[in-house]
Coordinates of C-alpha atoms in Angstrom, one line a residue:
M1 CA 104.1 -197.3 -89.5
S2 CA 101.2 -196.8 -92.0
D3 CA 99.1 -194.6 -89.8
I4 CA 101.9 -192.3 -88.7
T5 CA 102.0 -188.9 -90.4
R6 CA 104.4 -188.6 -93.2
G7 CA 106.2 -185.4 -94.2
G8 CA 104.0 -183.1 -96.3
Q9 CA 100.9 -185.1 -95.5
F10 CA 99.4 -182.3 -93.4
L11 CA 98.1 -181.0 -96.8
V12 CA 95.9 -184.0 -97.5
K13 CA 95.1 -185.4 -94.1
E14 CA 93.0 -183.9 -91.3
T15 CA 95.1 -183.7 -88.2
K16 CA 93.4 -183.9 -84.8
C17 CA 94.6 -181.6 -82.0
E18 CA 95.3 -184.6 -79.8
D19 CA 97.8 -185.9 -82.3
I20 CA 100.1 -182.9 -82.2
F21 CA 102.8 -181.9 -79.7
T22 CA 102.7 -178.4 -78.3
P23 CA 104.9 -176.4 -75.9
E24 CA 102.3 -177.0 -73.3
D25 CA 103.2 -180.7 -73.4
F26 CA 106.8 -180.3 -72.3
S27 CA 107.7 -182.9 -69.6
E28 CA 109.1 -181.9 -66.2
E29 CA 112.6 -182.7 -67.4
Q30 CA 112.2 -180.6 -70.5
I31 CA 111.0 -177.6 -68.4
M32 CA 114.0 -178.0 -66.1
M33 CA 116.3 -178.1 -69.1
R34 CA 114.6 -175.0 -70.5
D35 CA 114.9 -173.1 -67.2
S36 CA 118.6 -174.0 -66.8
V37 CA 119.3 -172.7 -70.4
K38 CA 117.4 -169.5 -69.7
E39 CA 119.3 -169.0 -66.4
F40 CA 122.6 -169.5 -68.3
V41 CA 121.6 -166.9 -71.0
D42 CA 120.3 -164.4 -68.4
K43 CA 123.5 -164.7 -66.4
E44 CA 126.2 -165.1 -69.0
I45 CA 124.9 -163.7 -72.3
W46 CA 122.2 -161.0 -71.9
P47 CA 124.2 -158.8 -69.5
N48 CA 127.2 -158.9 -71.8
K49 CA 125.4 -158.0 -75.0
D50 CA 127.6 -155.0 -75.7
R51 CA 130.7 -157.2 -75.7
F52 CA 129.3 -159.2 -78.5
E53 CA 128.4 -156.1 -80.4
K54 CA 132.0 -154.8 -80.0
K55 CA 133.3 -158.0 -81.8
D56 CA 134.8 -159.6 -78.8
Y57 CA 135.4 -163.0 -80.5
A58 CA 137.4 -164.3 -77.6
F59 CA 134.4 -163.7 -75.4
T60 CA 132.2 -165.7 -77.8
E61 CA 134.6 -168.6 -77.5
E62 CA 134.7 -168.3 -73.7
I63 CA 130.9 -168.5 -73.4
M64 CA 130.9 -171.5 -75.8
R65 CA 133.3 -173.2 -73.4
K66 CA 131.0 -172.5 -70.5
A67 CA 128.1 -173.8 -72.5
G68 CA 130.2 -177.0 -73.1
E69 CA 130.8 -177.3 -69.3
M70 CA 127.0 -177.1 -68.7
G71 CA 126.4 -179.9 -71.2
F72 CA 124.5 -177.7 -73.6
L73 CA 126.7 -178.6 -76.6
S74 CA 126.1 -182.3 -76.1
V75 CA 122.2 -182.5 -76.0
A76 CA 121.9 -184.2 -79.4
V77 CA 125.1 -186.4 -79.1
P78 CA 124.5 -190.1 -78.2
E79 CA 125.6 -191.1 -74.7
S80 CA 128.2 -193.5 -76.2
Y81 CA 130.2 -190.5 -77.4
G82 CA 130.0 -188.4 -74.3
G83 CA 126.7 -186.7 -75.0
M84 CA 123.3 -186.5 -73.3
G85 CA 121.6 -188.5 -76.0
M86 CA 118.4 -186.5 -75.6
G87 CA 115.5 -186.5 -78.1
F88 CA 114.9 -184.2 -81.1
V89 CA 112.4 -182.0 -79.2
D90 CA 115.0 -181.4 -76.4
T91 CA 117.6 -180.4 -79.1
C92 CA 115.2 -177.8 -80.5
L93 CA 114.3 -176.6 -77.0
V94 CA 117.9 -175.9 -76.0
C95 CA 118.5 -174.3 -79.4
D96 CA 115.4 -172.1 -79.0
H97 CA 116.3 -170.7 -75.5
I98 CA 120.1 -170.4 -75.9
S99 CA 119.7 -168.3 -79.1
G100 CA 117.5 -165.5 -77.9
A101 CA 119.9 -163.0 -76.5
T102 CA 122.4 -162.4 -79.4
G103 CA 122.8 -163.8 -82.9
S104 CA 126.6 -163.9 -82.4
F105 CA 126.4 -166.6 -79.8
S106 CA 123.4 -168.3 -81.5
T107 CA 125.5 -168.6 -84.7
A108 CA 128.6 -170.0 -82.9
F109 CA 126.3 -172.5 -81.1
G110 CA 124.4 -173.5 -84.2
A111 CA 127.5 -173.9 -86.4
H112 CA 129.2 -176.0 -83.8
T113 CA 126.4 -178.3 -82.6
G114 CA 124.7 -178.5 -85.9
I115 CA 126.8 -178.5 -89.0
G116 CA 130.1 -178.8 -87.1
T117 CA 129.4 -181.9 -85.0
M118 CA 126.4 -183.5 -86.5
P119 CA 127.9 -184.6 -89.8
I120 CA 130.4 -186.7 -87.9
T121 CA 127.7 -188.1 -85.5
L122 CA 125.5 -189.0 -88.4
Y123 CA 127.9 -190.0 -91.2
G124 CA 131.2 -190.8 -89.4
T125 CA 132.7 -194.3 -89.0
E126 CA 132.9 -195.7 -85.4
E127 CA 136.6 -194.6 -85.3
Q128 CA 135.9 -191.1 -86.4
K129 CA 133.1 -190.7 -83.9
Q130 CA 135.2 -192.1 -81.0
K131 CA 138.0 -189.7 -82.0
Y132 CA 136.2 -186.5 -82.6
V133 CA 132.7 -186.4 -81.1
P134 CA 133.4 -186.6 -77.4
K135 CA 135.8 -183.6 -77.7
L136 CA 133.2 -181.6 -79.7
A137 CA 130.4 -182.6 -77.3
S138 CA 132.3 -181.3 -74.3
G139 CA 133.5 -178.0 -75.9
E140 CA 137.1 -179.0 -75.6
W141 CA 137.2 -178.7 -79.4
F142 CA 135.0 -176.6 -81.7
G143 CA 133.8 -177.5 -85.1
A144 CA 133.3 -175.5 -88.4
Y145 CA 131.7 -176.4 -91.7
C146 CA 133.3 -175.5 -95.0
L147 CA 130.9 -175.7 -97.9
T148 CA 130.4 -172.3 -99.4
E149 CA 133.0 -170.9 -102.0
P150 CA 133.2 -167.6 -103.9
G151 CA 131.6 -169.4 -106.9
A152 CA 129.4 -171.9 -105.0
G153 CA 126.7 -170.6 -102.7
S154 CA 123.2 -171.8 -103.3
D155 CA 124.6 -174.1 -106.0
A156 CA 126.6 -176.0 -103.3
N157 CA 127.6 -178.9 -105.5
S158 CA 129.5 -176.6 -107.9
G159 CA 132.5 -176.1 -105.6
K160 CA 136.0 -176.0 -107.1
T161 CA 137.9 -177.2 -104.1
K162 CA 140.0 -180.3 -105.2
A163 CA 141.0 -183.4 -103.4
V164 CA 143.9 -185.4 -105.0
L165 CA 144.9 -188.9 -103.7
S166 CA 148.6 -189.1 -102.9
E167 CA 150.7 -191.6 -104.9
D168 CA 151.1 -193.9 -102.0
G169 CA 147.3 -193.9 -101.4
T170 CA 147.6 -192.8 -97.7
H171 CA 146.1 -189.3 -97.9
Y172 CA 144.4 -186.7 -100.0
K173 CA 145.7 -183.3 -100.7
I174 CA 143.0 -180.6 -100.5
T175 CA 143.3 -177.3 -102.3
G176 CA 140.8 -174.6 -102.5
Q177 CA 139.1 -171.6 -101.0
K178 CA 136.1 -171.5 -98.6
M179 CA 134.2 -168.4 -97.5
W180 CA 131.7 -167.4 -94.8
I181 CA 133.0 -170.0 -92.4
S182 CA 131.4 -169.6 -89.0
N183 CA 133.7 -170.4 -86.0
A184 CA 136.8 -170.5 -88.3
G185 CA 138.8 -168.3 -85.9
F186 CA 138.6 -170.7 -83.0
C187 CA 137.7 -174.1 -84.4
S188 CA 139.8 -177.3 -84.0
V189 CA 138.2 -179.3 -86.7
F190 CA 136.7 -178.5 -90.1
I191 CA 134.1 -180.5 -92.1
V192 CA 135.4 -179.7 -95.7
F193 CA 133.7 -180.5 -99.0
A194 CA 135.9 -181.1 -102.0
R195 CA 135.7 -182.8 -105.4
I196 CA 137.9 -185.8 -106.2
G197 CA 138.8 -185.9 -109.9
D198 CA 135.8 -185.2 -112.2
D199 CA 133.3 -186.7 -109.8
K200 CA 129.7 -185.5 -110.3
N201 CA 129.3 -184.9 -106.6
I202 CA 131.5 -183.5 -103.9
T203 CA 133.0 -185.5 -101.0
G204 CA 133.2 -184.7 -97.3
F205 CA 136.4 -184.8 -95.2
I206 CA 137.3 -184.2 -91.6
I207 CA 140.3 -181.9 -91.4
E208 CA 142.0 -180.8 -88.1
N209 CA 142.9 -177.2 -88.0
D210 CA 146.7 -177.0 -88.2
S211 CA 148.4 -173.9 -89.7
N212 CA 151.4 -176.0 -90.5
N213 CA 149.3 -178.1 -92.9
G214 CA 148.6 -175.6 -95.6
I215 CA 145.6 -173.9 -93.8
T216 CA 145.5 -170.1 -93.8
M217 CA 142.7 -167.6 -93.1
N218 CA 141.7 -164.1 -94.0
E219 CA 140.9 -161.6 -91.3
E220 CA 137.5 -161.6 -89.7
E221 CA 134.7 -160.5 -92.0
H222 CA 133.0 -157.1 -91.2
K223 CA 129.3 -158.0 -91.1
L224 CA 126.0 -156.2 -90.7
G225 CA 125.0 -158.4 -87.7
I226 CA 126.2 -161.4 -85.7
R227 CA 129.3 -159.3 -85.2
A228 CA 131.1 -161.5 -82.6
S229 CA 130.6 -164.7 -84.4
S230 CA 133.9 -165.6 -86.0
T231 CA 133.5 -165.6 -89.8
R232 CA 136.5 -166.0 -92.1
Q233 CA 137.7 -167.2 -95.4
V234 CA 139.7 -170.4 -95.2
F235 CA 142.3 -171.4 -97.7
F236 CA 143.7 -175.0 -98.2
A237 CA 146.9 -175.4 -100.1
D238 CA 147.9 -179.1 -100.5
T239 CA 146.5 -179.7 -97.0
K240 CA 147.0 -183.4 -96.2
V241 CA 144.1 -185.4 -94.9
P242 CA 144.5 -189.1 -94.1
V243 CA 142.2 -191.4 -96.3
E244 CA 140.5 -192.6 -93.2
N245 CA 139.2 -189.0 -92.6
M246 CA 136.9 -189.2 -95.6
L247 CA 133.4 -188.7 -94.3
S248 CA 131.0 -191.4 -95.5
E249 CA 131.7 -192.5 -99.1
R250 CA 133.3 -190.8 -102.0
G251 CA 130.8 -188.5 -103.8
N252 CA 128.4 -188.5 -100.8
G253 CA 129.3 -184.9 -99.8
F254 CA 126.3 -183.3 -101.5
K255 CA 123.9 -185.6 -99.7
I256 CA 125.7 -184.9 -96.4
A257 CA 125.4 -181.2 -97.0
M258 CA 121.7 -181.3 -97.9
N259 CA 120.8 -183.5 -94.9
A260 CA 122.8 -181.3 -92.6
L261 CA 120.9 -178.3 -93.9
N262 CA 117.5 -180.0 -93.3
V263 CA 118.3 -180.4 -89.6
G264 CA 119.8 -176.9 -89.6
R265 CA 116.6 -175.4 -91.0
I266 CA 114.3 -176.5 -88.2
K267 CA 116.9 -175.6 -85.6
L268 CA 117.2 -172.2 -87.2
A269 CA 113.5 -171.7 -86.8
A270 CA 113.8 -172.8 -83.2
A271 CA 116.7 -170.3 -82.8
C272 CA 114.5 -167.4 -83.9
L273 CA 111.8 -168.1 -81.3
D274 CA 113.2 -166.8 -78.1
A275 CA 114.6 -163.8 -79.9
Q276 CA 111.0 -162.9 -80.8
R277 CA 109.8 -163.5 -77.2
R278 CA 112.6 -161.2 -75.9
V279 CA 112.0 -158.5 -78.5
T280 CA 108.3 -158.6 -77.8
S281 CA 108.8 -158.4 -74.0
N282 CA 111.2 -155.5 -74.4
A283 CA 108.8 -153.7 -76.6
V284 CA 106.0 -154.2 -74.1
N285 CA 108.2 -152.9 -71.2
Y286 CA 109.2 -149.8 -73.2
A287 CA 105.6 -149.1 -74.3
N288 CA 104.4 -149.3 -70.7
E289 CA 107.1 -146.9 -69.5
R290 CA 107.1 -144.4 -72.3
I291 CA 104.7 -141.5 -71.7
Q292 CA 103.6 -139.3 -74.5
F293 CA 100.6 -136.9 -74.4
N294 CA 100.3 -137.9 -70.7
T295 CA 99.6 -141.5 -71.6
P296 CA 101.8 -144.7 -71.7
I297 CA 102.2 -145.4 -75.4
S298 CA 101.0 -149.0 -74.8
Q299 CA 97.5 -147.4 -74.6
F300 CA 97.6 -146.2 -78.2
G301 CA 95.9 -148.3 -80.8
A302 CA 98.8 -147.9 -83.3
I303 CA 101.2 -149.5 -80.8
R304 CA 98.7 -152.1 -79.6
Y305 CA 98.4 -153.3 -83.2
K306 CA 102.1 -153.9 -83.4
L307 CA 102.4 -155.7 -80.1
A308 CA 99.5 -158.1 -81.0
E309 CA 101.0 -158.9 -84.3
M310 CA 104.5 -159.5 -82.8
A311 CA 103.1 -161.9 -80.1
T312 CA 100.9 -163.7 -82.6
S313 CA 103.8 -164.5 -85.0
A314 CA 105.9 -165.7 -82.1
Y315 CA 103.1 -167.9 -80.9
A316 CA 102.5 -169.3 -84.4
G317 CA 106.2 -170.0 -84.8
E318 CA 106.4 -172.0 -81.6
S319 CA 103.3 -173.9 -82.4
A320 CA 104.6 -175.1 -85.8
T321 CA 108.2 -175.7 -84.8
Y322 CA 107.4 -177.9 -81.9
R323 CA 104.7 -179.8 -83.9
A324 CA 107.3 -180.7 -86.5
A325 CA 110.1 -181.4 -84.0
K326 CA 107.9 -184.0 -82.3
D327 CA 106.9 -185.5 -85.6
I328 CA 110.6 -186.0 -86.4
E329 CA 111.3 -187.4 -83.0
T330 CA 108.5 -189.9 -83.3
R331 CA 109.7 -191.0 -86.7
I332 CA 113.3 -191.4 -85.3
Q333 CA 112.0 -193.5 -82.3
L334 CA 109.9 -195.7 -84.6
R335 CA 112.9 -196.5 -86.9
E336 CA 115.1 -197.2 -83.9
A337 CA 112.5 -199.5 -82.5
E338 CA 112.6 -201.4 -85.8
G339 CA 116.3 -202.0 -85.3
T340 CA 117.7 -199.1 -87.5
S341 CA 120.9 -197.5 -86.2
H342 CA 120.7 -194.2 -84.5
Q343 CA 122.5 -192.6 -87.4
E344 CA 120.2 -193.9 -90.0
A345 CA 117.1 -193.3 -87.9
E346 CA 117.9 -189.6 -87.3
L347 CA 118.8 -189.0 -91.0
K348 CA 115.7 -190.6 -92.3
G349 CA 113.5 -189.0 -89.6
V350 CA 114.6 -185.5 -90.5
E351 CA 114.6 -186.2 -94.3
E352 CA 111.0 -187.4 -94.0
F353 CA 110.0 -183.9 -92.8
A354 CA 112.3 -181.9 -95.0
I355 CA 109.2 -180.0 -96.4
E356 CA 108.2 -178.9 -93.0
C357 CA 111.8 -177.9 -92.2
S358 CA 111.9 -175.6 -95.2
I359 CA 108.5 -174.1 -94.4
L360 CA 109.6 -173.3 -90.8
K361 CA 112.9 -171.9 -91.9
V362 CA 111.2 -169.4 -94.2
A363 CA 108.2 -168.5 -91.9
V364 CA 110.1 -168.0 -88.7
S365 CA 113.1 -166.2 -90.1
E366 CA 110.8 -163.6 -91.8
D367 CA 108.7 -163.3 -88.6
V368 CA 111.7 -162.6 -86.4
Q369 CA 112.9 -159.8 -88.8
N370 CA 109.4 -158.2 -88.8
C371 CA 109.2 -158.5 -85.0
A372 CA 112.6 -156.7 -84.5
D373 CA 111.6 -154.1 -87.1
E374 CA 108.4 -153.3 -85.2
G375 CA 110.4 -153.4 -82.0
I376 CA 112.6 -150.6 -83.3
Q377 CA 109.4 -148.7 -84.4
I378 CA 107.9 -149.0 -80.9
Y379 CA 111.1 -147.6 -79.3
G380 CA 111.0 -144.7 -81.9
G381 CA 114.3 -142.8 -82.1
M382 CA 115.7 -144.8 -79.1
G383 CA 115.2 -148.0 -81.2
F384 CA 117.7 -146.7 -83.7
S385 CA 120.3 -146.3 -80.9
E386 CA 122.9 -148.9 -80.0
D387 CA 122.0 -148.1 -76.3
T388 CA 118.9 -150.2 -76.7
P389 CA 118.7 -153.9 -77.6
M390 CA 116.5 -153.4 -80.7
E391 CA 119.0 -152.3 -83.3
S392 CA 121.3 -155.3 -82.7
A393 CA 118.3 -157.7 -82.7
W394 CA 117.3 -156.3 -86.1
R395 CA 120.8 -156.6 -87.6
D396 CA 121.2 -160.1 -86.2
A397 CA 117.8 -161.2 -87.5
R398 CA 118.8 -160.3 -91.1
I399 CA 121.1 -163.3 -91.6
A400 CA 118.4 -165.8 -90.8
R401 CA 116.8 -165.4 -94.2
I402 CA 120.1 -166.2 -95.9
Y403 CA 121.8 -169.0 -94.2
E404 CA 120.8 -172.7 -94.2
G405 CA 119.7 -172.0 -97.8
T406 CA 118.1 -168.7 -98.8
N407 CA 114.4 -168.3 -98.2
E408 CA 113.9 -168.2 -102.0
I409 CA 115.6 -171.6 -102.4
N410 CA 113.6 -173.0 -99.4
R411 CA 110.3 -171.8 -100.9
M412 CA 111.0 -173.6 -104.1
L413 CA 112.3 -176.7 -102.3
S414 CA 109.1 -177.0 -100.2
V415 CA 106.9 -177.2 -103.2
G416 CA 109.4 -179.1 -105.3
M417 CA 109.8 -181.8 -102.6
L418 CA 106.1 -182.1 -102.2
I419 CA 105.6 -182.7 -105.9
K420 CA 108.5 -185.3 -105.9
K421 CA 106.8 -187.1 -102.9
A422 CA 103.6 -187.3 -104.9
M423 CA 105.4 -188.6 -108.0
K424 CA 107.0 -191.3 -105.8
G425 CA 103.6 -192.3 -104.3
H426 CA 104.6 -191.2 -100.8
I427 CA 101.7 -188.8 -100.6
D428 CA 98.5 -189.0 -102.7
L429 CA 98.1 -185.5 -104.1
L430 CA 96.5 -186.5 -107.4
G431 CA 93.4 -188.0 -105.7
P432 CA 92.6 -184.9 -103.6
A433 CA 93.5 -182.6 -106.5
S434 CA 91.1 -184.3 -108.9
K435 CA 88.4 -184.1 -106.3
V436 CA 88.9 -180.4 -106.1
Q437 CA 88.5 -180.2 -109.9
E438 CA 85.2 -182.0 -109.6
E439 CA 84.1 -179.7 -106.8
L440 CA 84.8 -176.7 -109.0
M441 CA 82.4 -178.1 -111.6
G442 CA 79.7 -178.9 -109.1
I443 CA 77.2 -176.6 -107.5
P444 CA 78.3 -175.2 -104.1
S445 CA 76.1 -175.9 -101.0
F446 CA 74.3 -172.9 -99.6
D447 CA 73.5 -174.4 -96.2
T448 CA 74.7 -172.4 -93.2
P449 CA 76.6 -174.9 -91.1
D450 CA 76.5 -174.9 -87.3
Y451 CA 79.7 -173.2 -86.1
S452 CA 78.9 -173.1 -82.4
I453 CA 81.9 -175.4 -81.4
L454 CA 85.2 -173.6 -81.0
F455 CA 87.3 -173.4 -84.2
S456 CA 84.7 -175.4 -86.2
E457 CA 84.6 -172.7 -88.9
E458 CA 88.4 -172.1 -88.7
K459 CA 89.1 -175.7 -89.2
E460 CA 86.8 -175.9 -92.2
I461 CA 88.5 -172.8 -93.7
I462 CA 91.9 -174.6 -93.2
G463 CA 90.5 -177.5 -95.2
R464 CA 89.4 -175.2 -97.9
L465 CA 92.8 -173.4 -98.0
K466 CA 94.3 -176.9 -98.7
K467 CA 91.9 -177.2 -101.6
A468 CA 93.0 -173.8 -102.9
F469 CA 96.6 -175.0 -102.8
L470 CA 95.7 -178.2 -104.7
M471 CA 93.8 -176.2 -107.2
V472 CA 96.6 -173.7 -107.9
A473 CA 99.5 -176.1 -107.7
G474 CA 97.6 -178.8 -109.6
G475 CA 96.7 -176.3 -112.3
A476 CA 100.3 -175.2 -112.7
V477 CA 101.6 -178.8 -112.8
Q478 CA 99.0 -179.6 -115.4
K479 CA 100.0 -176.7 -117.6
Y480 CA 103.8 -176.9 -117.3
G481 CA 104.5 -180.5 -116.2
P482 CA 108.2 -181.1 -115.7
D483 CA 109.0 -177.6 -116.9
L484 CA 107.4 -176.1 -113.7
D485 CA 110.9 -175.7 -112.3
G486 CA 111.4 -172.9 -114.8
H487 CA 108.5 -170.9 -113.5
Q488 CA 109.9 -169.8 -110.2
Q489 CA 107.4 -167.0 -109.5
L490 CA 104.6 -169.5 -109.6
L491 CA 106.5 -171.9 -107.3
M492 CA 107.2 -169.1 -104.8
A493 CA 103.5 -168.1 -104.8
A494 CA 102.5 -171.8 -104.2
A495 CA 105.1 -172.0 -101.4
D496 CA 103.6 -169.0 -99.7
I497 CA 100.2 -170.7 -99.7
L498 CA 101.7 -173.9 -98.4
I499 CA 103.6 -172.1 -95.6
E500 CA 100.4 -170.3 -94.4
I501 CA 98.4 -173.5 -94.3
Y502 CA 101.0 -175.3 -92.1
M503 CA 101.5 -172.3 -89.8
A504 CA 97.8 -171.5 -89.4
E505 CA 96.8 -175.1 -88.8
S506 CA 99.5 -175.6 -86.2
T507 CA 98.4 -172.5 -84.3
I508 CA 94.8 -173.5 -84.3
L509 CA 95.4 -177.1 -83.3
R510 CA 97.7 -176.1 -80.5
T511 CA 95.1 -173.6 -79.2
E512 CA 92.2 -176.1 -79.6
K513 CA 94.2 -178.7 -77.5
L514 CA 95.0 -176.0 -74.9
A515 CA 91.3 -174.9 -74.7
K516 CA 90.1 -178.5 -74.2
K517 CA 92.6 -178.8 -71.3
E518 CA 92.2 -175.4 -69.6
G519 CA 88.8 -174.3 -70.7
E520 CA 88.1 -171.6 -73.3
A521 CA 87.8 -168.8 -70.8
K522 CA 91.3 -169.2 -69.5
V523 CA 92.9 -169.1 -73.0
K524 CA 90.9 -166.4 -74.7
E525 CA 94.1 -164.6 -75.7
Q526 CA 95.5 -167.7 -77.4
I527 CA 92.2 -168.2 -79.2
A528 CA 92.4 -164.6 -80.4
M529 CA 96.0 -165.2 -81.7
A530 CA 94.9 -168.3 -83.6
K531 CA 92.0 -166.5 -85.2
L532 CA 94.1 -163.5 -86.1
Y533 CA 96.8 -165.6 -87.6
L534 CA 94.3 -167.5 -89.8
Y535 CA 92.6 -164.3 -91.0
K536 CA 95.9 -163.0 -92.2
A537 CA 96.8 -166.4 -93.7
V538 CA 93.5 -166.3 -95.7
D539 CA 94.6 -162.9 -97.1
V540 CA 97.9 -164.3 -98.3
V541 CA 96.3 -167.3 -99.9
T542 CA 93.8 -165.0 -101.6
Q543 CA 96.5 -162.8 -103.0
K544 CA 99.0 -165.4 -104.0
G545 CA 96.3 -167.7 -105.4
K546 CA 94.9 -164.9 -107.6
E547 CA 98.4 -163.9 -108.8
S548 CA 99.1 -167.5 -109.9
I549 CA 95.7 -168.2 -111.5
I550 CA 95.8 -165.0 -113.6
S551 CA 99.4 -165.8 -114.7
F552 CA 98.9 -169.3 -116.0
A553 CA 95.2 -169.8 -116.8
E554 CA 92.9 -167.9 -119.2
G555 CA 89.4 -167.7 -120.4
D556 CA 86.8 -170.1 -118.8
E557 CA 89.5 -172.0 -116.8
Q558 CA 90.7 -168.7 -115.3
R559 CA 87.1 -167.6 -114.4
M560 CA 86.3 -171.0 -112.8
M561 CA 89.5 -171.1 -110.7
L562 CA 89.0 -167.5 -109.5
M563 CA 85.5 -168.4 -108.5
G564 CA 86.9 -171.5 -106.7
L565 CA 89.4 -169.3 -104.9
R566 CA 86.7 -167.0 -103.7
R567 CA 84.7 -170.0 -102.5
F568 CA 87.7 -171.6 -100.7
T569 CA 88.7 -168.4 -98.9
K570 CA 85.2 -167.3 -97.8
Y571 CA 84.3 -166.7 -94.1
T572 CA 80.7 -167.2 -93.0
N573 CA 81.4 -165.2 -89.8
M574 CA 84.1 -162.6 -90.2
P575 CA 86.2 -162.1 -87.0
N576 CA 86.5 -158.7 -85.4
I577 CA 90.2 -158.2 -86.1
V578 CA 90.6 -155.0 -84.0
G579 CA 88.8 -156.7 -81.2
L580 CA 91.2 -159.8 -81.4
R581 CA 94.2 -157.5 -81.3
E582 CA 92.8 -155.7 -78.3
T583 CA 92.3 -159.0 -76.4
I584 CA 95.9 -160.0 -77.1
T585 CA 97.5 -156.7 -76.2
A586 CA 95.5 -156.2 -73.0
K587 CA 97.1 -159.4 -71.7
L588 CA 100.6 -158.4 -72.9
V589 CA 100.4 -155.0 -71.3
A590 CA 99.0 -156.3 -68.0
E591 CA 101.7 -159.0 -67.7
N592 CA 104.4 -156.5 -69.1
S593 CA 106.0 -159.3 -71.2
Y594 CA 105.4 -162.0 -73.8
C595 CA 103.4 -164.4 -71.5
F596 CA 102.0 -167.2 -73.6

């Protein structure tokens, strides 16, 4: 297992394009699965978009049942519990393509298959799994997840909901209030987190939804977006739950919640991908049809700029999401081959790549919002109207930056987890960081390297961006040590550098692999997207690196680090950015859709 990539290791290890998985590597079975999901969405969901926008909760439930009949709710469930038992990449693939038409259905689907079913699959006893999972996998029952409370949001472990053991020791009585509960209106079973006595950590319980057992709900919440996803407050008043319905062990609830969120994060990134493809395709269609000044607006540079950027961020998001999904899948398979149970293998596999899950959650949720925002702009006044699909896409996208842990929390987590891994000796960051320090003291080479091979300069730049991260983060750790947690603005800036490195590297490696297979001439648009993404990533690293250095270093140290930053972010051959965008948009406009 020593040579397999570990989570976060991308930062200190050079990855070869042959070693990553890309959407071009889908098997025939995966392509068939993807196409059947797309057909389902185009037939059942997309034509009924207005019903979701009119808060037709019953319709959401009806489509969820149909998805259950098609087997889409059971992709990640082991065959022994009535599921398809497919791999992690398949899970992300279904999540990606089923989520693109409306956030309402996407939320119901994600809440059910992810946080509603998965905690039982991964933490339940054999009896609990036999009893609940087959019904959840088939869509006969739906699940919901009750973690958030009025006083416990990002600080999930601070919940006040209480669980008190009955005198005869047969059941717990649960009392408390939960809010923002997706699927509450039609679920059959809740995963509920409550505290027993003065325990430090919360405990998970499986509770069947029965209004005669002290369970009441508020009316549906009025929300900015995801309007037909059922979201209610749920109240428990001495709700009885048998002792055998405790999930995992007492006090293990916080761990369950955090691990469920790790899986939820990469699946949320996947769930934003097809939304970007659809928004981009709609924007291209409209720009080709809309005539102003006797010209389709798709011919105007200002519009072409937007289309190129939208397509590029979608392409980058795909590249990074499927790279991480496959890394997780490989890790799970390795553990299973060593004799670990499916439950343990999946938990550890996802936990290993928690850094990447947080990176993806942040990057792709922000990209989908920008994409929808530019989609509205391309439609102009029509984009603001409910008669076109853009305004609902924009409203639905907004929640993605909040749930599964806010993007602020996830930024700090990504860097925090990386430093923790280094402390535990799981990744050697200190070695590479001290090498960067030595390099800063040394005299730079003034040789002009040979960059004739595709992406040779870009890959060298990625290597230098990694050094910039090590320099900035290493400097901050040296200065503040364990108190770094108190310097959130520096952590956030470091996270932005880390995110850009992973996204840009994934995009370049995917495209390099594709160019080796198809030939450069056939994939010139993808090459343009990879170069455009990197150029913008370098800008972010330059800005965030500078902001950090001038905030924690002074005097000679500051001057030396700023000089290092300039060296690490330097191009020998600047790309023609307008030319790259033109190449990308020409293809989009000719194909009249997102076609990569």
